[in-house]
N, CA and C atoms as an extended XYZ file, in Angstrom:
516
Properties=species:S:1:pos:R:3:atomname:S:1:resname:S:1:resid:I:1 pbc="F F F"
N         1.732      -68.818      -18.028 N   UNK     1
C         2.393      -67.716      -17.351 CA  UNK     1
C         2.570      -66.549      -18.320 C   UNK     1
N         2.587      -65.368      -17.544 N   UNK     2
C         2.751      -64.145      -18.386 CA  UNK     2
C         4.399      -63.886      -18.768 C   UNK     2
N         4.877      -63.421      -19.840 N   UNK     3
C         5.759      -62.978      -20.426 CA  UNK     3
C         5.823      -62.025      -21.401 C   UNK     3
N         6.057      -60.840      -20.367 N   UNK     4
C         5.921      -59.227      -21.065 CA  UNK     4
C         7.227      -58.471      -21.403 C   UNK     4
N         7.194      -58.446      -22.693 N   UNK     5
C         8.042      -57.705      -23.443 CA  UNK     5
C         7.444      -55.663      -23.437 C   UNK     5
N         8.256      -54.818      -22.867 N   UNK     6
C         7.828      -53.447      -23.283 CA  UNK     6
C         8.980      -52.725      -23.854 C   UNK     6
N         8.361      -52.522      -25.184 N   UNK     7
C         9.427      -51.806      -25.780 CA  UNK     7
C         8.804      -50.405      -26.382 C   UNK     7
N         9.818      -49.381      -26.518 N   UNK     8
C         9.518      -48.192      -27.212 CA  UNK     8
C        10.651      -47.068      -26.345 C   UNK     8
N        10.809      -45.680      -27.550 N   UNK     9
C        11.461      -44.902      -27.191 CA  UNK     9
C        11.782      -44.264      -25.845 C   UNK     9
N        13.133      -44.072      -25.466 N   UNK    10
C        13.745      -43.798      -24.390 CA  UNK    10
C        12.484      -42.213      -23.941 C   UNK    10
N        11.628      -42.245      -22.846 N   UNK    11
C        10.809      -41.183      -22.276 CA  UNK    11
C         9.418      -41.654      -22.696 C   UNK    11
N         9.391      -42.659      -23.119 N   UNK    12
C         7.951      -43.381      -23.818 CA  UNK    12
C         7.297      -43.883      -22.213 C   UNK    12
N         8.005      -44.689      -21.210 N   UNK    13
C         7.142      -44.543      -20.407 CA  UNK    13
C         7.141      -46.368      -20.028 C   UNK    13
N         8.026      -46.671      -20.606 N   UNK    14
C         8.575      -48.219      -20.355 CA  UNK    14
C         8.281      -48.938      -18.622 C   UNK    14
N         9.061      -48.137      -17.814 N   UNK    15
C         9.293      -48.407      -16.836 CA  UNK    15
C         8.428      -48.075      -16.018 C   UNK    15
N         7.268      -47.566      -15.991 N   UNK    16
C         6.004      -47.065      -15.310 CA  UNK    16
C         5.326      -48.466      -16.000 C   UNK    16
N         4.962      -48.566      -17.297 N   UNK    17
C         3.787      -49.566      -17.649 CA  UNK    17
C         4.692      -50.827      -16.703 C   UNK    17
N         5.894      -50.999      -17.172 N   UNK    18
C         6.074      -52.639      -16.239 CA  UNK    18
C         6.486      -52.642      -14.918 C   UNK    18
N         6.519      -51.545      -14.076 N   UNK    19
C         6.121      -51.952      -12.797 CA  UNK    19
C         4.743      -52.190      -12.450 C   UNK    19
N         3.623      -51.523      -13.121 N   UNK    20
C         2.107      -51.582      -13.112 CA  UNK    20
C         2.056      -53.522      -13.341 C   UNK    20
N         2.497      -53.706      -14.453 N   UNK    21
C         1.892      -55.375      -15.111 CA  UNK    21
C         2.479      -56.164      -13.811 C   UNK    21
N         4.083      -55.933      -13.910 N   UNK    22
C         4.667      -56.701      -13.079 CA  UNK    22
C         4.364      -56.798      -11.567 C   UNK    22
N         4.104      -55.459      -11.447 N   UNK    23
C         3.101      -55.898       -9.335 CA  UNK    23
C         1.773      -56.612       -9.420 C   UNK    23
N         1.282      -56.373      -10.824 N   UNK    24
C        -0.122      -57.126      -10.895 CA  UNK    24
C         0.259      -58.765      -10.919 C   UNK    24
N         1.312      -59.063      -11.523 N   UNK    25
C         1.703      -60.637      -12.110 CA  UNK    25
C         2.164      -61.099      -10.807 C   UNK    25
N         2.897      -60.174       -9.816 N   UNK    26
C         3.774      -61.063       -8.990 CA  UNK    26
C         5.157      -61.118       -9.493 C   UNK    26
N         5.512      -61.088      -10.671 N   UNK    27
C         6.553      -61.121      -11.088 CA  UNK    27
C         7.843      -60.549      -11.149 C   UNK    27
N         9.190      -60.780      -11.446 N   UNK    28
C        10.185      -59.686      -11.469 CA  UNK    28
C        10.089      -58.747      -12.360 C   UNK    28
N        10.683      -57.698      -12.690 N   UNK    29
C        11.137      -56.417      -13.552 CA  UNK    29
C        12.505      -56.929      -14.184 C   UNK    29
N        13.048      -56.777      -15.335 N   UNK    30
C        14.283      -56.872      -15.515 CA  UNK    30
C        14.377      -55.565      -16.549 C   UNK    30
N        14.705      -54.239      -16.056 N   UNK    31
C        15.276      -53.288      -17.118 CA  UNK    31
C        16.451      -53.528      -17.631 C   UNK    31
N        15.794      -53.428      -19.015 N   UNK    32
C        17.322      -53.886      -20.016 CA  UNK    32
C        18.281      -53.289      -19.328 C   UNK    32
N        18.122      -51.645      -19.285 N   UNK    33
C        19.514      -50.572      -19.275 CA  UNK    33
C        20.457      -51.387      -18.071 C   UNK    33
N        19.948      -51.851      -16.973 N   UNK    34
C        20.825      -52.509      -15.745 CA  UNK    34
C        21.019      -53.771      -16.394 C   UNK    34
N        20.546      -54.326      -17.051 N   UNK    35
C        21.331      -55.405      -17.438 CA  UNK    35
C        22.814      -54.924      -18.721 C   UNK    35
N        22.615      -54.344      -19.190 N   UNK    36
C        23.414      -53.380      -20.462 CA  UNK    36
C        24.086      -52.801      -19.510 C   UNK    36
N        24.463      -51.933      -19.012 N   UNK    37
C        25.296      -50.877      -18.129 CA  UNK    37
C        25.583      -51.278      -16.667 C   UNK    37
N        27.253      -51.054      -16.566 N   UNK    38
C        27.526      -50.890      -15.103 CA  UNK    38
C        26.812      -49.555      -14.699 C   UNK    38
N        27.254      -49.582      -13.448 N   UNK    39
C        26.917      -47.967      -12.876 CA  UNK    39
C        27.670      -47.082      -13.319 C   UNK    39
N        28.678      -46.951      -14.239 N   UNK    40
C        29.394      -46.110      -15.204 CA  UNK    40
C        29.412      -46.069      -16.484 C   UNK    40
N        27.997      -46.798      -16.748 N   UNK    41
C        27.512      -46.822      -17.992 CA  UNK    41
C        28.636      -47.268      -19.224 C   UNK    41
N        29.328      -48.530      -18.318 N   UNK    42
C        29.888      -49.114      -19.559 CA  UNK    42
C        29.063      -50.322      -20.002 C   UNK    42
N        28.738      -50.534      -21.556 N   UNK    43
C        28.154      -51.348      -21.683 CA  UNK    43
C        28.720      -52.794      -21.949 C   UNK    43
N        27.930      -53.967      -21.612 N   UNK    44
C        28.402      -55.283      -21.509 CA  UNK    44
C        28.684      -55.780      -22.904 C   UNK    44
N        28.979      -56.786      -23.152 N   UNK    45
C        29.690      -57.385      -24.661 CA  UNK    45
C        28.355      -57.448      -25.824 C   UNK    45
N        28.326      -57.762      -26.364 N   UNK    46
C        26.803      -58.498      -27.197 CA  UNK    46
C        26.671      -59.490      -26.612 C   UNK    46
N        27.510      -60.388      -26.727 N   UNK    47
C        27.343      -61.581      -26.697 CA  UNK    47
C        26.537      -61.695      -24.609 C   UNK    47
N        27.462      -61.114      -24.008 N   UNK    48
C        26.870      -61.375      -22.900 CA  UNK    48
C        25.672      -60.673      -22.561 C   UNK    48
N        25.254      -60.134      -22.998 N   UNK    49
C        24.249      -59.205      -23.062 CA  UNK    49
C        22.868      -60.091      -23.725 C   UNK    49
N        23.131      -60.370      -24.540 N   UNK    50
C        22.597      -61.795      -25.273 CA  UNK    50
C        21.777      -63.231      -24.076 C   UNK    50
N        23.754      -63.676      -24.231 N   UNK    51
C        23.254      -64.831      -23.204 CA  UNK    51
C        23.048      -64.619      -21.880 C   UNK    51
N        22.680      -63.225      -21.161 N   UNK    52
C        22.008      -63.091      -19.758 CA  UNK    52
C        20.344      -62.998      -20.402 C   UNK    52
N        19.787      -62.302      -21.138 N   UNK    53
C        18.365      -62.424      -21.691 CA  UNK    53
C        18.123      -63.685      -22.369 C   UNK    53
N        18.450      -64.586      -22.886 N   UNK    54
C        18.169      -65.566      -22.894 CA  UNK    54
C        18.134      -66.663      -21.546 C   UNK    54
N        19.131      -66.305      -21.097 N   UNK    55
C        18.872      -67.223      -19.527 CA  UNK    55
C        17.341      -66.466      -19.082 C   UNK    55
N        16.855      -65.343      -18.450 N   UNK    56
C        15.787      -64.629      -17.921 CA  UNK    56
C        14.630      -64.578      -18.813 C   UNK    56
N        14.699      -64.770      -20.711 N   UNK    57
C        13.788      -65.111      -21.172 CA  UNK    57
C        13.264      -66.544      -20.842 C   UNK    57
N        14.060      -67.506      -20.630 N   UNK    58
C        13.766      -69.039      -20.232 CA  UNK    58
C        12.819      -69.276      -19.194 C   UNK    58
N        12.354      -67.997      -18.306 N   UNK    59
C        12.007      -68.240      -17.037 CA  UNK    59
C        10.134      -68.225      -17.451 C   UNK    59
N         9.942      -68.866      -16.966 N   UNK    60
C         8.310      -69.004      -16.909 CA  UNK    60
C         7.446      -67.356      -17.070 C   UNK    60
N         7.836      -66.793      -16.266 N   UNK    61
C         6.970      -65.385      -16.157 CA  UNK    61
C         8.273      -64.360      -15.677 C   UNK    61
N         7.718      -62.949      -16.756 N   UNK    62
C         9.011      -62.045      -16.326 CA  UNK    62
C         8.137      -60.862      -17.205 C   UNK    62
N         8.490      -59.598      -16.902 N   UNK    63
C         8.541      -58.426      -17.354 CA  UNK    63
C         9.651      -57.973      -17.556 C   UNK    63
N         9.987      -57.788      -18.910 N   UNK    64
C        11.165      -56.888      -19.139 CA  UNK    64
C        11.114      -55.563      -20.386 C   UNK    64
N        11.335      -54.821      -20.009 N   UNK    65
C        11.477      -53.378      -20.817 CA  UNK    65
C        13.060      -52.682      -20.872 C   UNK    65
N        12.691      -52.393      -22.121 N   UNK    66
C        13.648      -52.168      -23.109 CA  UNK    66
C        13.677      -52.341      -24.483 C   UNK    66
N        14.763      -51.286      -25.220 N   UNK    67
C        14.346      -50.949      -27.029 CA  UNK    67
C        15.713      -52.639      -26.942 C   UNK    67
N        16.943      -52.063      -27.438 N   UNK    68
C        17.629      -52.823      -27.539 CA  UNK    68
C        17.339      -53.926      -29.266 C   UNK    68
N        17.511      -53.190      -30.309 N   UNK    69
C        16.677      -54.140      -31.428 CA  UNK    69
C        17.612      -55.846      -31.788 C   UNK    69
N        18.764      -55.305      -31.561 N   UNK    70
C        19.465      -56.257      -31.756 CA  UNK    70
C        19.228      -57.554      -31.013 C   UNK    70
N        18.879      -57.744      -29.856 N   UNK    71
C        19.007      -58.775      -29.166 CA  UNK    71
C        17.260      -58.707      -28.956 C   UNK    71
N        16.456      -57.740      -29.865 N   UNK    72
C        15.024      -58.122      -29.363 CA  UNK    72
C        14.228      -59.315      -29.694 C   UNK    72
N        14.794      -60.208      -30.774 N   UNK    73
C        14.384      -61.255      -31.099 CA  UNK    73
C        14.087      -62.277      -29.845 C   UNK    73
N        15.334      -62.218      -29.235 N   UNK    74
C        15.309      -63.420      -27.635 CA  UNK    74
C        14.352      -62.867      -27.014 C   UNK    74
N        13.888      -62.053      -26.727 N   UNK    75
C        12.469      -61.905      -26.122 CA  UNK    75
C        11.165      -61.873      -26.511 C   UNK    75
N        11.057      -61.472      -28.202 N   UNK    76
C        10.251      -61.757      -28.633 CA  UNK    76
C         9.490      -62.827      -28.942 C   UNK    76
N        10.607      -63.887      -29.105 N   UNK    77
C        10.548      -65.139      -29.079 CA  UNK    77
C         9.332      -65.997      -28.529 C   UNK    77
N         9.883      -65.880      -27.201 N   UNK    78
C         9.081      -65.814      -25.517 CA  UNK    78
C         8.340      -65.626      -25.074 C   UNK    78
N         7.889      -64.162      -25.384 N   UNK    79
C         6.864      -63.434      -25.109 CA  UNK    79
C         5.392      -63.765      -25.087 C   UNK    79
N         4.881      -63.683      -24.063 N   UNK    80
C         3.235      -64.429      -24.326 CA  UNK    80
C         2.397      -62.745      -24.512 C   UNK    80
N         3.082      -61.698      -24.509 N   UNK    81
C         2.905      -60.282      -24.613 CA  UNK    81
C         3.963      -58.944      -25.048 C   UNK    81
N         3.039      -58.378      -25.613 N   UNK    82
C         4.194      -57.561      -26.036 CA  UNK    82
C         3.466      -55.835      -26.725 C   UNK    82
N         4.195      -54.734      -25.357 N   UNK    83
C         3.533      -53.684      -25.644 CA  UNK    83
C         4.722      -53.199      -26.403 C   UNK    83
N         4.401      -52.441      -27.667 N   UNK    84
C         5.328      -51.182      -27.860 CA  UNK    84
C         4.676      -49.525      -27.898 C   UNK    84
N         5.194      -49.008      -27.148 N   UNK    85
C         4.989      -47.786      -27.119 CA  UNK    85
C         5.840      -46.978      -27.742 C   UNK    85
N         4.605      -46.715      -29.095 N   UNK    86
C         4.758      -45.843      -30.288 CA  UNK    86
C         4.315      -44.110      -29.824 C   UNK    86
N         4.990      -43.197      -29.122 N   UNK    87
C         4.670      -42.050      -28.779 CA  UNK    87
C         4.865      -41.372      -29.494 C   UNK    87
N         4.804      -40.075      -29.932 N   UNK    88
C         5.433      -38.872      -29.969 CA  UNK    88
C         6.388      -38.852      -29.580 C   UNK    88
N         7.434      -38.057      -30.266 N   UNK    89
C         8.534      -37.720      -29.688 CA  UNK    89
C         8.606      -36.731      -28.669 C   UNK    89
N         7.768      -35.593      -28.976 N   UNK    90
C         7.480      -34.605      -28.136 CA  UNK    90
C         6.754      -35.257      -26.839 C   UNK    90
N         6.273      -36.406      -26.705 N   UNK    91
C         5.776      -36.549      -25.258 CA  UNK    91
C         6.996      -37.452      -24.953 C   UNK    91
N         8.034      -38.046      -25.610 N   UNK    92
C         8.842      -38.710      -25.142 CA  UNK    92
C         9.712      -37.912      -24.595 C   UNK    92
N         9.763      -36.682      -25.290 N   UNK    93
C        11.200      -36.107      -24.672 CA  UNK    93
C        10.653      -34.813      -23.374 C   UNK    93
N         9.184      -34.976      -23.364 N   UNK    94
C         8.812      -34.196      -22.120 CA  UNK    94
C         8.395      -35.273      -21.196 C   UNK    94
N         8.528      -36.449      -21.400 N   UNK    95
C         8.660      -37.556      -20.465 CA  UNK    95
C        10.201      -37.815      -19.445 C   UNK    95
N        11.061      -37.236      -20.634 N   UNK    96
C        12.951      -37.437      -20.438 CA  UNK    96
C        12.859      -36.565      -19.193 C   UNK    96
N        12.084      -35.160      -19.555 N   UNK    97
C        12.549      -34.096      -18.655 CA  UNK    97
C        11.619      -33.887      -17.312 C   UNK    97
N        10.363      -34.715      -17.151 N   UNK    98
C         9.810      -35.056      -16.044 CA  UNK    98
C        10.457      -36.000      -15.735 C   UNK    98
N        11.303      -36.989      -15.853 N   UNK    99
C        12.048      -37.905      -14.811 CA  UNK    99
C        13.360      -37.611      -14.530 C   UNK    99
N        13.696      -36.673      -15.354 N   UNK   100
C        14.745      -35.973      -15.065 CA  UNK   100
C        14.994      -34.862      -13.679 C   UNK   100
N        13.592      -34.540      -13.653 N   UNK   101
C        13.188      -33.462      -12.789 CA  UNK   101
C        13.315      -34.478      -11.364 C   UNK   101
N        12.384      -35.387      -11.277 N   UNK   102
C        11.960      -36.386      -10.699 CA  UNK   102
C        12.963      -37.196       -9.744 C   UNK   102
N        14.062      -37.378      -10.891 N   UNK   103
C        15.104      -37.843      -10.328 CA  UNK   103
C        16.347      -36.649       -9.842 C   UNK   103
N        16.207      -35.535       -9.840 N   UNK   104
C        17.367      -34.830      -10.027 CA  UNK   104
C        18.145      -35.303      -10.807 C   UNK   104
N        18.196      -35.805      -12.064 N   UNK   105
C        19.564      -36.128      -12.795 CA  UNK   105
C        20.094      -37.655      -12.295 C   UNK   105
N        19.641      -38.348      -11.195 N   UNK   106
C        20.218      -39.271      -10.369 CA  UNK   106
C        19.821      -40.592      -11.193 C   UNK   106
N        19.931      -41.442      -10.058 N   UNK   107
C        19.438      -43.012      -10.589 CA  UNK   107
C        18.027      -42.939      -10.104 C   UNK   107
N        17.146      -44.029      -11.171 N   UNK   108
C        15.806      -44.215      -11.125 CA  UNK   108
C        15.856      -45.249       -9.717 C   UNK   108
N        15.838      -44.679       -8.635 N   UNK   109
C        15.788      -46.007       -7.603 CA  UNK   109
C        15.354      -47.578       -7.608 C   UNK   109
N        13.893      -47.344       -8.265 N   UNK   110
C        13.123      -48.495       -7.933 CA  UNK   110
C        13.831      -48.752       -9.421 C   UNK   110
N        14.171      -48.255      -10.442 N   UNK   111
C        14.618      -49.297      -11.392 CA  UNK   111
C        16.443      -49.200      -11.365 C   UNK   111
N        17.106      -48.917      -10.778 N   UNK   112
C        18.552      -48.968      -10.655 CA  UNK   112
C        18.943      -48.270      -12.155 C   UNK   112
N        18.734      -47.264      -12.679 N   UNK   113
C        19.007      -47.067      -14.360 CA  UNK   113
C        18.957      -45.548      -13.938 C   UNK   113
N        20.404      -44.843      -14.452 N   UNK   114
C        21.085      -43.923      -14.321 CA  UNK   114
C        20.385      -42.833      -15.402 C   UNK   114
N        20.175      -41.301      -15.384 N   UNK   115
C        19.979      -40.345      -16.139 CA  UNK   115
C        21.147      -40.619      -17.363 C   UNK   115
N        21.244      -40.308      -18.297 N   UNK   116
C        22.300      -40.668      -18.889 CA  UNK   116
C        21.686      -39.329      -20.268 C   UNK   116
N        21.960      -38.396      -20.004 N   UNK   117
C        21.293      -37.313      -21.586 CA  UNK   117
C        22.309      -37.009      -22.231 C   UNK   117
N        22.367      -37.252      -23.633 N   UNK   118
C        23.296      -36.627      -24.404 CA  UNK   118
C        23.002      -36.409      -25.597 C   UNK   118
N        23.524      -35.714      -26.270 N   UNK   119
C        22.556      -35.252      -27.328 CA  UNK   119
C        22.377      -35.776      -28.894 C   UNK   119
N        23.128      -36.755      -28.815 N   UNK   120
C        23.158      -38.470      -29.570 CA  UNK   120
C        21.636      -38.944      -28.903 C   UNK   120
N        21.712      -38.762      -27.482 N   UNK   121
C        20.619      -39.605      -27.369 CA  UNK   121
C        18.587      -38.377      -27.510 C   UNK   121
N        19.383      -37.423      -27.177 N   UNK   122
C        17.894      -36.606      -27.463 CA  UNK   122
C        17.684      -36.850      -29.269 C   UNK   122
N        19.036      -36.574      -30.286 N   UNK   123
C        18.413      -36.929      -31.533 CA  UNK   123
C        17.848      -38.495      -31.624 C   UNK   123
N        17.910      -38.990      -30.988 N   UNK   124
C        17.625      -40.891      -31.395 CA  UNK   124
C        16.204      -40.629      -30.794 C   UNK   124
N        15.959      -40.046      -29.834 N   UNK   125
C        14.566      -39.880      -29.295 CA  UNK   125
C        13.180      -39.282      -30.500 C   UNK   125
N        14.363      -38.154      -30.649 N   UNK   126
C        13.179      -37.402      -31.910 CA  UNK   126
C        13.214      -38.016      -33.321 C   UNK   126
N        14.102      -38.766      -33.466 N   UNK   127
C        14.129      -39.493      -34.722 CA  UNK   127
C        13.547      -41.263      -34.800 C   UNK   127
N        13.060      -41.323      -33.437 N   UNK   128
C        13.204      -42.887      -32.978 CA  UNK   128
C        11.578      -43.306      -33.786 C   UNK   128
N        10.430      -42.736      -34.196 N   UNK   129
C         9.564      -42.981      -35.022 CA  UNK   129
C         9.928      -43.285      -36.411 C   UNK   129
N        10.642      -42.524      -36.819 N   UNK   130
C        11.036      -42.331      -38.246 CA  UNK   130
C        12.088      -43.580      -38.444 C   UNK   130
N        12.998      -43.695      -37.761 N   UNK   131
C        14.401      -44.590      -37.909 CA  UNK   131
C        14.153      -45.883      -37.528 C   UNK   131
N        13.714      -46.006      -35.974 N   UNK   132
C        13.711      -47.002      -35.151 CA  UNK   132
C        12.559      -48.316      -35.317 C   UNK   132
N        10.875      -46.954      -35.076 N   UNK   133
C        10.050      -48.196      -35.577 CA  UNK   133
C         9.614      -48.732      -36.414 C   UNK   133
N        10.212      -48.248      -37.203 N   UNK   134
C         9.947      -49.545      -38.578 CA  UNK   134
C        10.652      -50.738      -38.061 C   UNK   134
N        11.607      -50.441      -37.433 N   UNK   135
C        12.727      -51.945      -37.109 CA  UNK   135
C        11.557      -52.714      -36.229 C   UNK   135
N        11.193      -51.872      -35.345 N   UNK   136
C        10.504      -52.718      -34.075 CA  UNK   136
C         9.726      -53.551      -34.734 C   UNK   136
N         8.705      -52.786      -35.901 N   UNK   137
C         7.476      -53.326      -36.331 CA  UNK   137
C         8.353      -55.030      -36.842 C   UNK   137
N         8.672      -54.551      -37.939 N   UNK   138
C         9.483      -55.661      -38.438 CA  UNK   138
C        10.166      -57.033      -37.854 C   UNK   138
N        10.561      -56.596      -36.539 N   UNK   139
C        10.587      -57.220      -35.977 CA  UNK   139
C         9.688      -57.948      -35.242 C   UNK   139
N         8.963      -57.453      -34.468 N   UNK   140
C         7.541      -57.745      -33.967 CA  UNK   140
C         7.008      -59.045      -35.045 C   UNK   140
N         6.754      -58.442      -36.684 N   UNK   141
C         6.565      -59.477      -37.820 CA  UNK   141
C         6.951      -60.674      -37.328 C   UNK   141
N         8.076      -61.020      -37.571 N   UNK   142
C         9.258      -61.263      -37.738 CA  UNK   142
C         9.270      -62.570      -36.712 C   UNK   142
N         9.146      -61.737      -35.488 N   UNK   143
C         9.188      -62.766      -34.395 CA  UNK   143
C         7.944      -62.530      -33.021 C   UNK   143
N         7.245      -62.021      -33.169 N   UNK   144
C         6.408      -61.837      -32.297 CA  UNK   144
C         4.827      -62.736      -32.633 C   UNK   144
N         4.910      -62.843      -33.519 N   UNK   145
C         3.330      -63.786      -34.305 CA  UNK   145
C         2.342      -64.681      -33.606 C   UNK   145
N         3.021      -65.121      -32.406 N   UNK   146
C         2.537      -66.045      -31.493 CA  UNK   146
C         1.549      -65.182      -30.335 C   UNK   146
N         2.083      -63.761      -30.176 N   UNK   147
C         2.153      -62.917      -29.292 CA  UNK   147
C         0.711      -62.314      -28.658 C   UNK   147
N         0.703      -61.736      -27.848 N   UNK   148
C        -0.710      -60.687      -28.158 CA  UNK   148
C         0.093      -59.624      -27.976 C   UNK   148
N         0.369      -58.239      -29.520 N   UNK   149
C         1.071      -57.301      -29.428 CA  UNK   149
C        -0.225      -56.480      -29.251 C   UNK   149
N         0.383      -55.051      -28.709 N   UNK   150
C        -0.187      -54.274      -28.570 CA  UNK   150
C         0.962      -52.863      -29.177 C   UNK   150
N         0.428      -52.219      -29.584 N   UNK   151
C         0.696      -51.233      -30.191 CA  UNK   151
C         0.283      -49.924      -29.625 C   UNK   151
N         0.847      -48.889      -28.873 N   UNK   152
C         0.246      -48.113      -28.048 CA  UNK   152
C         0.337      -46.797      -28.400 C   UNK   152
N        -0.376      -45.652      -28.717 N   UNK   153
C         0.180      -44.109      -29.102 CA  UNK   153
C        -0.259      -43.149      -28.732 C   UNK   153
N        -0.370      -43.663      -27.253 N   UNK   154
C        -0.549      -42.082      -26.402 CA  UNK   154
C        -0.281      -42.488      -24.609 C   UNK   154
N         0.186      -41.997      -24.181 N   UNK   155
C        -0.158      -42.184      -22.351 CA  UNK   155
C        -0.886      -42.531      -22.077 C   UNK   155
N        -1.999      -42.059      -22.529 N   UNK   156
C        -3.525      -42.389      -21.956 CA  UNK   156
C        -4.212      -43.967      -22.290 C   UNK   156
N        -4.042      -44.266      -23.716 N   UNK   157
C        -4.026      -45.249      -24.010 CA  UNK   157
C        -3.069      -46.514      -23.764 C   UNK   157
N        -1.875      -46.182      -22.693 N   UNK   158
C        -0.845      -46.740      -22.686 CA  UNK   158
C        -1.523      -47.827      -20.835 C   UNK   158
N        -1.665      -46.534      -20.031 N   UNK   159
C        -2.301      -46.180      -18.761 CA  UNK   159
C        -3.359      -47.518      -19.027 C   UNK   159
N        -4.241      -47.045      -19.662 N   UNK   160
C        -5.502      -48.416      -20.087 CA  UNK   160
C        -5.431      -49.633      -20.149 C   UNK   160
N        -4.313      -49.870      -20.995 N   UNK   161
C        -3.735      -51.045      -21.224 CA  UNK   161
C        -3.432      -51.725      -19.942 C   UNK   161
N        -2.478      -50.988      -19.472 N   UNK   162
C        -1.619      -51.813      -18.059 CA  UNK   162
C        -2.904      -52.118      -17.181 C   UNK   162
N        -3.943      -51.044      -17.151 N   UNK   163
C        -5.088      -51.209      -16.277 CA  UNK   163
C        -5.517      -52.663      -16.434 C   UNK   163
N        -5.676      -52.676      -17.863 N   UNK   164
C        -6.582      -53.816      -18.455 CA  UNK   164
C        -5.550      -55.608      -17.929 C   UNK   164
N        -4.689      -55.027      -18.644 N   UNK   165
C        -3.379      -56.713      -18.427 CA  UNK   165
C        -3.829      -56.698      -17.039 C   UNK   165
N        -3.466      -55.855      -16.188 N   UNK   166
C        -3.288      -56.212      -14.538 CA  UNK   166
C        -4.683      -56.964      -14.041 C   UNK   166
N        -6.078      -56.112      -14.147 N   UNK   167
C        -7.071      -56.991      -14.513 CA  UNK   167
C        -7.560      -58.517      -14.756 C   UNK   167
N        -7.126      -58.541      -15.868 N   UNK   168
C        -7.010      -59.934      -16.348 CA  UNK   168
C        -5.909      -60.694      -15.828 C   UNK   168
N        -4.683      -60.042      -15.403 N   UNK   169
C        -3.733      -61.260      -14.751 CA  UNK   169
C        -3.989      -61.339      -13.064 C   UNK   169
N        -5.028      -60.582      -12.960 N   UNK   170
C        -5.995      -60.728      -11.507 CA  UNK   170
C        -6.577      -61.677      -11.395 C   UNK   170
N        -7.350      -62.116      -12.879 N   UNK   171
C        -8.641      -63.090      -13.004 CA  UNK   171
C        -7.978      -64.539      -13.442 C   UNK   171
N        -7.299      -65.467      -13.017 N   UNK   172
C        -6.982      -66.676      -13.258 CA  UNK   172
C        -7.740      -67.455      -14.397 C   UNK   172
């Protein structure tokens, strides 16, 4: 069974590649951010935050996207796949403002995950190459080894990919 990990910066494009894999698999979606946040964007404990992805990593086949480094080990774990999307910042944060547009500011429907911009989070965006993925990589090291990672750094090449997984999780 498939078990897809997508991780990379907030406007990277997370939630487009795993509805693509995940309608191809049959499978559920689990976006971190709804598991992390009420609808008032308070966030859940560690710990429970933790032991709900470990229960949903346990499951035979799942797509889930999200950065989240701390608790990325439990999925990495798991994972029989694993994209990170290494963008630009500049296409990440003109990604922010096409779903921003997209959504009016609202909730992402099909993924239940609220606009949430602040400007903590636009610097973490433009700094999220420099700061962030070294962690991912490291991690990935770390705990992904079993995996088939993919490493992604552009839309276009991102687009391909999902083409390709869906493909092959076509072909039994």
């Amino acid at each position: 069974m498939w078990r897809v990990a997508i991780i990379g910066c907030g406007g990277s494009g997370k939630t487009t590649i795993a509805r693509r894999i995940a309608g191809a698999l049959g499978v559920p979606i689990t976006h971190l951010d709804t598991l992390y946040y009420d609808d008032r964007w308070r966030p859940s404990s560690p710990e429970e935050f933790a032991a709900a992805q470990e229960t949903l990593a346990a499951a035979d086949a799942w797509v889930m996207d999200g950065n989240y480094a701390s608790s990325m080990p439990i999925r990495l774990r798991r994972a029989t796949h694993v994209i990170f999307l290494d963008l630009p910042a500049l296409t990440c944060l003109r990604g922010i403002v096409q779903r921003r547009r997209r959504y009016r500011g609202g909730q992402h429907h099909q993924a239940g995950v609220y606009e949430r911009i602040t400007w903590e989070f636009l610097a973490y965006v433009w700094r999220y190459r420099r700061d962030m993925a070294p962690r991912v990589r490291a991690l990935l090291a770390e705990h992904a080894g079993h995996a088939e990672v993919h490493i992604v750094r552009s839309r276009q090449a991102a687009a391909r990919l999902a083409d390709r997984l869906a493909r092959q999780a076509a072909c039994p």
